[in-house]
Amino acid sequence: MHAARGATVIELAEKLLAPVPMSKVWFASTGSEANDCAVRLAWYCWHSMGQPQKKKVIAHPWAYHGNTSATASLSEVSYATLASLQAR
């Protein structure tokens, strides 16, 4: 396990869980996964606060947020669009 300033990943996960009613910590290895997790956590938080109808996410329309189902739908940029722009 990697250590950050003397703490193990497990210790850091326990600190993250301390103030919230959750039992799991998920560490992402890519930006797509991190953005996907952020969207899902926002939905979870609104749902847990009794407002499940709040599902809108504000994102820049031409920014690339990732290639997961949730993140790909956040903007107008698709993987194909990025590939064609890079080919220029």
CSV table of C-alpha atoms in Angstrom, one decimal:
chain,number,residue,atom,x,y,z
A,1,MET,CA,0.0,0.0,0.0
A,2,HIS,CA,1.1,3.5,-0.7
A,3,ALA,CA,1.5,5.9,2.2
A,4,ALA,CA,0.6,9.6,2.1
A,5,ARG,CA,2.4,11.6,4.8
A,6,GLY,CA,2.7,8.5,7.0
A,7,ALA,CA,-0.9,7.4,6.7
A,8,THR,CA,-1.9,4.2,4.8
A,9,VAL,CA,-4.6,4.2,2.2
A,10,ILE,CA,-6.9,2.4,4.7
A,11,GLU,CA,-6.3,5.1,7.3
A,12,LEU,CA,-7.1,7.8,4.8
A,13,ALA,CA,-10.3,5.9,3.7
A,14,GLU,CA,-11.4,5.7,7.4
A,15,LYS,CA,-10.9,9.5,7.7
A,16,LEU,CA,-13.0,10.1,4.6
A,17,LEU,CA,-15.8,7.9,6.0
A,18,ALA,CA,-15.9,9.4,9.4
A,19,PRO,CA,-18.2,12.4,8.8
A,20,VAL,CA,-20.7,10.8,6.4
A,21,PRO,CA,-23.1,7.8,6.6
A,22,MET,CA,-21.3,5.7,4.0
A,23,SER,CA,-19.5,2.4,4.4
A,24,LYS,CA,-17.2,2.4,1.3
A,25,VAL,CA,-14.5,4.4,-0.2
A,26,TRP,CA,-13.6,4.1,-3.9
A,27,PHE,CA,-10.3,5.3,-5.3
A,28,ALA,CA,-10.3,6.1,-9.0
A,29,SER,CA,-7.3,5.5,-11.3
A,30,THR,CA,-8.5,7.7,-14.2
A,31,GLY,CA,-10.1,11.1,-14.6
A,32,SER,CA,-13.1,9.5,-16.3
A,33,GLU,CA,-13.7,7.3,-13.3
A,34,ALA,CA,-13.2,10.2,-10.9
A,35,ASN,CA,-15.7,12.4,-12.8
A,36,ASP,CA,-18.1,9.5,-13.0
A,37,CYS,CA,-17.8,9.0,-9.2
A,38,ALA,CA,-18.3,12.7,-8.5
A,39,VAL,CA,-21.6,12.7,-10.5
A,40,ARG,CA,-22.8,9.6,-8.8
A,41,LEU,CA,-21.8,10.9,-5.3
A,42,ALA,CA,-23.7,14.2,-6.0
A,43,TRP,CA,-26.8,12.1,-7.0
A,44,TYR,CA,-26.4,10.0,-3.9
A,45,CYS,CA,-26.1,13.1,-1.6
A,46,TRP,CA,-29.2,14.7,-3.0
A,47,HIS,CA,-31.1,11.4,-2.7
A,48,SER,CA,-30.0,11.0,0.9
A,49,MET,CA,-31.1,14.5,1.7
A,50,GLY,CA,-34.6,13.7,0.5
A,51,GLN,CA,-34.3,15.5,-2.8
A,52,PRO,CA,-33.9,12.7,-5.4
A,53,GLN,CA,-35.3,15.0,-8.2
A,54,LYS,CA,-32.1,17.0,-8.2
A,55,LYS,CA,-30.1,15.3,-10.9
A,56,LYS,CA,-28.8,18.2,-13.0
A,57,VAL,CA,-25.0,18.6,-13.4
A,58,ILE,CA,-23.5,21.8,-14.7
A,59,ALA,CA,-20.6,21.2,-17.1
A,60,HIS,CA,-18.9,23.2,-19.8
A,61,PRO,CA,-20.5,22.1,-23.1
A,62,TRP,CA,-17.2,21.7,-25.0
A,63,ALA,CA,-15.1,20.2,-22.2
A,64,TYR,CA,-14.1,16.5,-22.2
A,65,HIS,CA,-15.2,14.9,-18.9
A,66,GLY,CA,-14.6,11.3,-19.7
A,67,ASN,CA,-15.8,8.2,-21.6
A,68,THR,CA,-18.1,6.5,-19.0
A,69,SER,CA,-21.8,6.6,-19.4
A,70,ALA,CA,-22.4,9.4,-16.9
A,71,THR,CA,-19.4,11.6,-18.0
A,72,ALA,CA,-19.8,11.2,-21.7
A,73,SER,CA,-23.3,12.7,-21.4
A,74,LEU,CA,-22.1,15.8,-19.6
A,75,SER,CA,-21.0,17.6,-22.6
A,76,GLU,CA,-21.4,17.8,-26.4
A,77,VAL,CA,-17.9,16.4,-27.0
A,78,SER,CA,-17.8,12.7,-27.9
A,79,TYR,CA,-14.7,10.5,-28.3
A,80,ALA,CA,-15.2,10.6,-32.1
A,81,THR,CA,-15.2,14.5,-32.0
A,82,LEU,CA,-12.0,14.5,-30.0
A,83,ALA,CA,-10.4,12.0,-32.5
A,84,SER,CA,-11.3,14.2,-35.5
A,85,LEU,CA,-10.0,17.3,-33.8
A,86,GLN,CA,-6.7,15.7,-33.0
A,87,ALA,CA,-6.4,14.5,-36.6
A,88,ARG,CA,-6.3,18.0,-37.9
